[in-house]
Amino acid sequence: MDAATEAFVAHRNLLFTLSYEILGSATDAEDVLQETWLLWAGVDLGTVLDQRAYLIRIATRQALKRLRTLGRRKETYVGPWLPEPLLTTPDVAEDVELADSVSMAMLLVLETLGPTERAVFVLREVFDLDYDEIAQAVGKSPAAVRQIAHRARAHVAARRPRGTGSPAEHRAALQAFQRAVETGELQSLLDILAPDVVALSDGGGVKHALLRPIVGADNVARLLALGWWKRDAERSVELVQINGGPGLLVRVDGEIDGVVAVRMENGYVTGAYHVRNPEKLSRIEQETAVTR
């Protein structure tokens, strides 16, 4: 490989992770990678002091452009919008900070930030870039970036899960969901649902899904009893790694029908996220490498 290609390949997974965390969409993150490569291929490498920082700068700028376009698409989206789920490799869960940063719960918290705040938060808190590097990436002064980072950190801290469950608790929770889906047995599920649990589902207007959040343990359990699945079809539920934590891959008549991820706090499920939009499941059977 030539030097430009070698550098891009070496940092590709990092650039994908960065773009995905800013966008919440793997499809758009891949487009950002393509745009980043086209721009990087035209750079005179002799003028580049830090290839990683330079590539991050390009990818961040492209992701911010795309994030604004994505925001306009979300305005006309049918029903709740959820991040595109990723089937992640087992080693992601071992990096607690990385797993938290790509979790469905954290990506939904990041959705409440403005575009620049989101980029600054990801670059600072996940990738540990200094303020001067971030300033170059987002087109702000270092002083402004410090203020944005402080504001974003406080915003996220007020909304992120507290007392996040251990991997074992996550698995136990998903197994309770699995039993409920497969057998209709709800008691073990009710035992681990928080009283104010919120369930969201994303069908994108293509598949049947909730058009608004369902709140409360009894209501969420009743939703499962009525069925997030087709009762007259053969269904299977597989425990997999989704966005750095345990999740469920649901198949109906052998075809992938959806993915379920959960948010846990202090041993109880406080959020359940069910993605059925086929456009967001196109890559769910292949593992995606994320890194920082």
Short mmCIF file of C-alpha atoms in Angstrom, two decimals, residues 17-272:
data_model
loop_
_atom_site.label_atom_id
_atom_site.label_comp_id
_atom_site.label_asym_id
_atom_site.label_seq_id
_atom_site.Cartn_x
_atom_site.Cartn_y
_atom_site.Cartn_z
CA THR A 17 -16.37 4.79 15.60
CA LEU A 18 -15.96 8.56 15.80
CA SER A 19 -18.38 9.15 12.93
CA TYR A 20 -20.90 6.64 14.27
CA GLU A 21 -20.93 8.24 17.73
CA ILE A 22 -21.49 11.68 16.21
CA LEU A 23 -24.21 10.44 13.83
CA GLY A 24 -25.84 7.39 15.46
CA SER A 25 -25.99 5.84 12.00
CA ALA A 26 -23.56 3.22 10.68
CA THR A 27 -24.71 3.82 7.10
CA ASP A 28 -23.95 7.52 7.32
CA ALA A 29 -20.68 6.80 9.15
CA GLU A 30 -19.58 4.64 6.21
CA ASP A 31 -20.41 7.51 3.86
CA VAL A 32 -18.28 9.81 6.01
CA LEU A 33 -15.39 7.35 5.68
CA GLN A 34 -15.70 7.47 1.90
CA GLU A 35 -15.70 11.26 1.93
CA THR A 36 -12.76 11.31 4.34
CA TRP A 37 -10.74 8.99 2.12
CA LEU A 38 -11.37 11.13 -0.99
CA LEU A 39 -10.16 14.23 0.83
CA TRP A 40 -7.24 12.43 2.48
CA ALA A 41 -6.05 11.02 -0.85
CA GLY A 42 -5.47 14.56 -2.09
CA VAL A 43 -3.40 15.69 0.90
CA ASP A 44 0.37 16.26 0.63
CA LEU A 45 1.55 13.93 3.41
CA GLY A 46 4.80 15.87 3.69
CA THR A 47 2.84 18.70 5.30
CA VAL A 48 1.08 16.48 7.86
CA LEU A 49 2.70 16.33 11.30
CA ASP A 50 0.12 14.03 12.95
CA GLN A 51 -1.77 11.74 10.57
CA ARG A 52 -4.27 10.53 13.20
CA ALA A 53 -5.21 14.08 14.21
CA TYR A 54 -5.49 15.17 10.58
CA LEU A 55 -7.77 12.26 9.67
CA ILE A 56 -9.92 12.88 12.75
CA ARG A 57 -10.23 16.51 11.71
CA ILE A 58 -11.43 15.58 8.22
CA ALA A 59 -13.87 12.94 9.51
CA THR A 60 -15.30 15.27 12.17
CA ARG A 61 -15.99 18.02 9.66
CA GLN A 62 -17.66 15.59 7.26
CA ALA A 63 -19.71 14.04 10.09
CA LEU A 64 -20.91 17.48 11.22
CA LYS A 65 -22.06 18.32 7.69
CA ARG A 66 -23.92 15.02 7.48
CA LEU A 67 -25.37 15.38 11.00
CA ARG A 68 -27.20 18.54 9.97
CA THR A 69 -28.67 16.72 6.96
CA LEU A 70 -29.60 13.77 9.17
CA GLY A 71 -31.36 16.17 11.54
CA ARG A 72 -33.64 17.32 8.72
CA ARG A 73 -34.44 13.68 7.85
CA LYS A 74 -35.39 12.98 11.46
CA GLU A 75 -37.93 15.80 11.39
CA THR A 76 -40.10 13.78 8.98
CA TYR A 77 -39.29 10.34 10.44
CA VAL A 78 -42.30 8.16 11.26
CA GLY A 79 -42.38 7.32 14.98
CA PRO A 80 -39.43 7.36 17.40
CA TRP A 81 -35.95 7.47 15.86
CA LEU A 82 -33.43 5.06 17.37
CA PRO A 83 -29.72 4.70 16.55
CA GLU A 84 -28.70 2.06 14.03
CA PRO A 85 -27.68 -0.99 16.12
CA LEU A 86 -24.29 -2.66 15.65
CA LEU A 87 -23.33 -6.27 16.21
CA THR A 88 -20.08 -5.65 18.08
CA THR A 89 -17.13 -7.92 18.83
CA PRO A 90 -16.83 -9.38 22.37
CA ASP A 91 -13.71 -7.33 23.15
CA VAL A 92 -15.70 -4.07 22.98
CA ALA A 93 -17.48 -4.96 26.24
CA GLU A 94 -14.09 -5.30 27.94
CA ASP A 95 -13.39 -1.59 27.36
CA VAL A 96 -16.02 -0.19 29.73
CA GLU A 97 -15.69 3.42 28.55
CA LEU A 98 -15.88 2.48 24.87
CA ALA A 99 -18.85 0.16 25.45
CA ASP A 100 -20.66 2.93 27.33
CA SER A 101 -19.95 5.47 24.59
CA VAL A 102 -21.46 3.32 21.81
CA SER A 103 -24.39 1.97 23.86
CA MET A 104 -27.89 2.69 22.61
CA ALA A 105 -28.64 4.55 25.85
CA MET A 106 -25.65 6.88 25.48
CA LEU A 107 -26.30 7.49 21.78
CA LEU A 108 -29.84 8.58 22.69
CA VAL A 109 -28.41 10.96 25.30
CA LEU A 110 -26.05 12.38 22.67
CA GLU A 111 -29.11 12.97 20.46
CA THR A 112 -30.15 15.70 22.93
CA LEU A 113 -26.97 17.70 22.20
CA GLY A 114 -26.51 20.17 19.37
CA PRO A 115 -24.20 19.10 16.50
CA THR A 116 -21.09 20.96 17.68
CA GLU A 117 -21.67 19.99 21.32
CA ARG A 118 -21.99 16.35 20.30
CA ALA A 119 -18.77 16.39 18.28
CA VAL A 120 -16.85 18.18 21.03
CA PHE A 121 -18.12 15.77 23.68
CA VAL A 122 -17.15 12.70 21.65
CA LEU A 123 -13.71 14.06 20.72
CA ARG A 124 -12.92 15.09 24.30
CA GLU A 125 -14.58 12.45 26.47
CA VAL A 126 -14.20 9.38 24.24
CA PHE A 127 -11.10 10.07 22.17
CA ASP A 128 -9.31 12.32 24.70
CA LEU A 129 -8.22 14.95 22.18
CA ASP A 130 -6.83 18.20 23.57
CA TYR A 131 -8.77 21.43 23.14
CA ASP A 132 -6.48 22.79 20.42
CA GLU A 133 -7.03 19.67 18.27
CA ILE A 134 -10.79 19.80 18.81
CA ALA A 135 -10.83 23.51 17.96
CA GLN A 136 -9.27 22.79 14.57
CA ALA A 137 -11.77 19.97 13.94
CA VAL A 138 -14.91 21.98 14.72
CA GLY A 139 -13.76 25.43 13.58
CA LYS A 140 -13.95 27.11 17.00
CA SER A 141 -11.37 28.75 19.26
CA PRO A 142 -9.83 26.61 22.05
CA ALA A 143 -11.54 28.86 24.64
CA ALA A 144 -14.93 28.34 23.00
CA VAL A 145 -14.32 24.58 22.82
CA ARG A 146 -13.58 24.50 26.57
CA GLN A 147 -16.93 26.15 27.27
CA ILE A 148 -18.78 23.84 24.87
CA ALA A 149 -17.11 20.78 26.41
CA HIS A 150 -18.08 21.89 29.93
CA ARG A 151 -21.67 22.51 28.88
CA ALA A 152 -21.93 19.19 27.01
CA ARG A 153 -20.37 17.24 29.90
CA ALA A 154 -22.89 18.67 32.38
CA HIS A 155 -25.78 17.99 29.99
CA VAL A 156 -24.76 14.36 29.47
CA ALA A 157 -24.02 13.79 33.19
CA ALA A 158 -27.59 14.83 34.04
CA ARG A 159 -29.07 12.33 31.59
CA ARG A 160 -26.74 9.33 31.40
CA PRO A 161 -27.66 6.11 33.26
CA ARG A 162 -26.65 6.02 36.90
CA GLY A 163 -25.47 2.80 38.48
CA THR A 164 -25.36 1.03 35.13
CA GLY A 165 -25.88 -2.72 35.49
CA SER A 166 -23.06 -5.24 35.24
CA PRO A 167 -22.73 -7.49 32.18
CA ALA A 168 -24.26 -10.33 34.22
CA GLU A 169 -27.29 -8.17 35.11
CA HIS A 170 -27.68 -7.17 31.47
CA ARG A 171 -27.63 -10.82 30.41
CA ALA A 172 -30.19 -11.75 33.07
CA ALA A 173 -32.46 -8.94 31.91
CA LEU A 174 -32.20 -9.95 28.26
CA GLN A 175 -32.87 -13.58 29.16
CA ALA A 176 -36.08 -12.44 30.89
CA PHE A 177 -37.04 -10.59 27.70
CA GLN A 178 -36.14 -13.69 25.71
CA ARG A 179 -38.44 -15.88 27.81
CA ALA A 180 -41.24 -13.35 27.49
CA VAL A 181 -40.91 -13.25 23.70
CA GLU A 182 -40.56 -17.01 23.29
CA THR A 183 -43.06 -18.25 25.88
CA GLY A 184 -45.17 -15.29 27.00
CA GLU A 185 -43.97 -15.81 30.61
CA LEU A 186 -43.87 -12.31 32.09
CA GLN A 187 -43.22 -12.63 35.83
CA SER A 188 -39.43 -12.78 35.59
CA LEU A 189 -39.60 -9.75 33.30
CA LEU A 190 -41.78 -7.77 35.70
CA ASP A 191 -39.26 -8.52 38.46
CA ILE A 192 -36.50 -6.59 36.68
CA LEU A 193 -38.48 -3.75 35.06
CA ALA A 194 -38.18 -0.38 36.79
CA PRO A 195 -41.56 1.21 37.65
CA ASP A 196 -40.85 4.05 35.19
CA VAL A 197 -39.30 1.92 32.42
CA VAL A 198 -39.65 3.39 28.92
CA ALA A 199 -40.00 1.25 25.77
CA LEU A 200 -39.28 2.66 22.33
CA SER A 201 -39.53 0.94 18.98
CA ASP A 202 -38.37 2.11 15.56
CA GLY A 203 -40.04 0.79 12.43
CA GLY A 204 -39.27 3.78 10.23
CA GLY A 205 -42.77 3.68 8.79
CA VAL A 206 -41.91 0.39 7.08
CA LYS A 207 -42.50 -2.14 9.89
CA HIS A 208 -45.16 -2.01 12.59
CA ALA A 209 -43.76 -0.22 15.64
CA LEU A 210 -44.82 2.04 18.49
CA LEU A 211 -45.54 5.57 17.39
CA ARG A 212 -44.84 6.91 20.86
CA PRO A 213 -42.98 5.75 23.98
CA ILE A 214 -44.65 3.26 26.34
CA VAL A 215 -44.03 4.08 30.00
CA GLY A 216 -44.39 1.89 33.12
CA ALA A 217 -43.59 -1.74 34.00
CA ASP A 218 -47.15 -3.01 33.59
CA ASN A 219 -47.61 -1.28 30.24
CA VAL A 220 -44.28 -2.58 28.87
CA ALA A 221 -45.08 -6.11 30.07
CA ARG A 222 -48.54 -5.88 28.49
CA LEU A 223 -46.91 -4.78 25.26
CA LEU A 224 -44.81 -7.94 25.29
CA ALA A 225 -47.84 -10.03 26.11
CA LEU A 226 -49.65 -8.61 23.07
CA GLY A 227 -46.52 -9.24 21.06
CA TRP A 228 -43.56 -7.45 19.57
CA TRP A 229 -43.67 -10.40 17.19
CA LYS A 230 -46.09 -12.28 14.95
CA ARG A 231 -47.85 -14.98 16.93
CA ASP A 232 -48.65 -17.07 13.87
CA ALA A 233 -45.00 -17.22 12.76
CA GLU A 234 -41.99 -19.24 13.83
CA ARG A 235 -39.77 -17.00 15.93
CA SER A 236 -36.35 -17.35 17.53
CA VAL A 237 -34.46 -15.07 19.86
CA GLU A 238 -30.67 -15.04 20.11
CA LEU A 239 -28.57 -13.35 22.80
CA VAL A 240 -25.86 -11.31 21.02
CA GLN A 241 -23.52 -8.36 21.60
CA ILE A 242 -25.26 -5.16 20.52
CA ASN A 243 -23.41 -1.84 20.82
CA GLY A 244 -20.97 -3.17 23.39
CA GLY A 245 -23.52 -4.93 25.60
CA PRO A 246 -25.92 -7.87 25.60
CA GLY A 247 -28.86 -7.58 23.22
CA LEU A 248 -31.44 -9.74 21.47
CA LEU A 249 -31.59 -10.60 17.79
CA VAL A 250 -35.15 -11.59 16.90
CA ARG A 251 -35.92 -13.70 13.84
CA VAL A 252 -39.38 -14.45 12.43
CA ASP A 253 -39.67 -17.32 9.95
CA GLY A 254 -35.87 -17.36 9.79
CA GLU A 255 -35.59 -13.70 8.74
CA ILE A 256 -34.21 -10.98 10.98
CA ASP A 257 -37.15 -9.06 12.38
CA GLY A 258 -35.54 -6.78 14.93
CA VAL A 259 -33.00 -6.05 17.64
CA VAL A 260 -33.67 -5.30 21.31
CA ALA A 261 -31.21 -3.47 23.56
CA VAL A 262 -31.80 -2.35 27.15
CA ARG A 263 -30.68 0.39 29.49
CA MET A 264 -30.10 -0.65 33.10
CA GLU A 265 -29.77 1.35 36.30
CA ASN A 266 -29.14 -0.21 39.71
CA GLY A 267 -30.11 -3.67 38.51
CA TYR A 268 -33.40 -2.66 36.88
CA VAL A 269 -34.31 -2.10 33.23
CA THR A 270 -35.14 1.58 32.71
CA GLY A 271 -35.16 1.58 28.93
CA ALA A 272 -35.94 -0.97 26.19
#
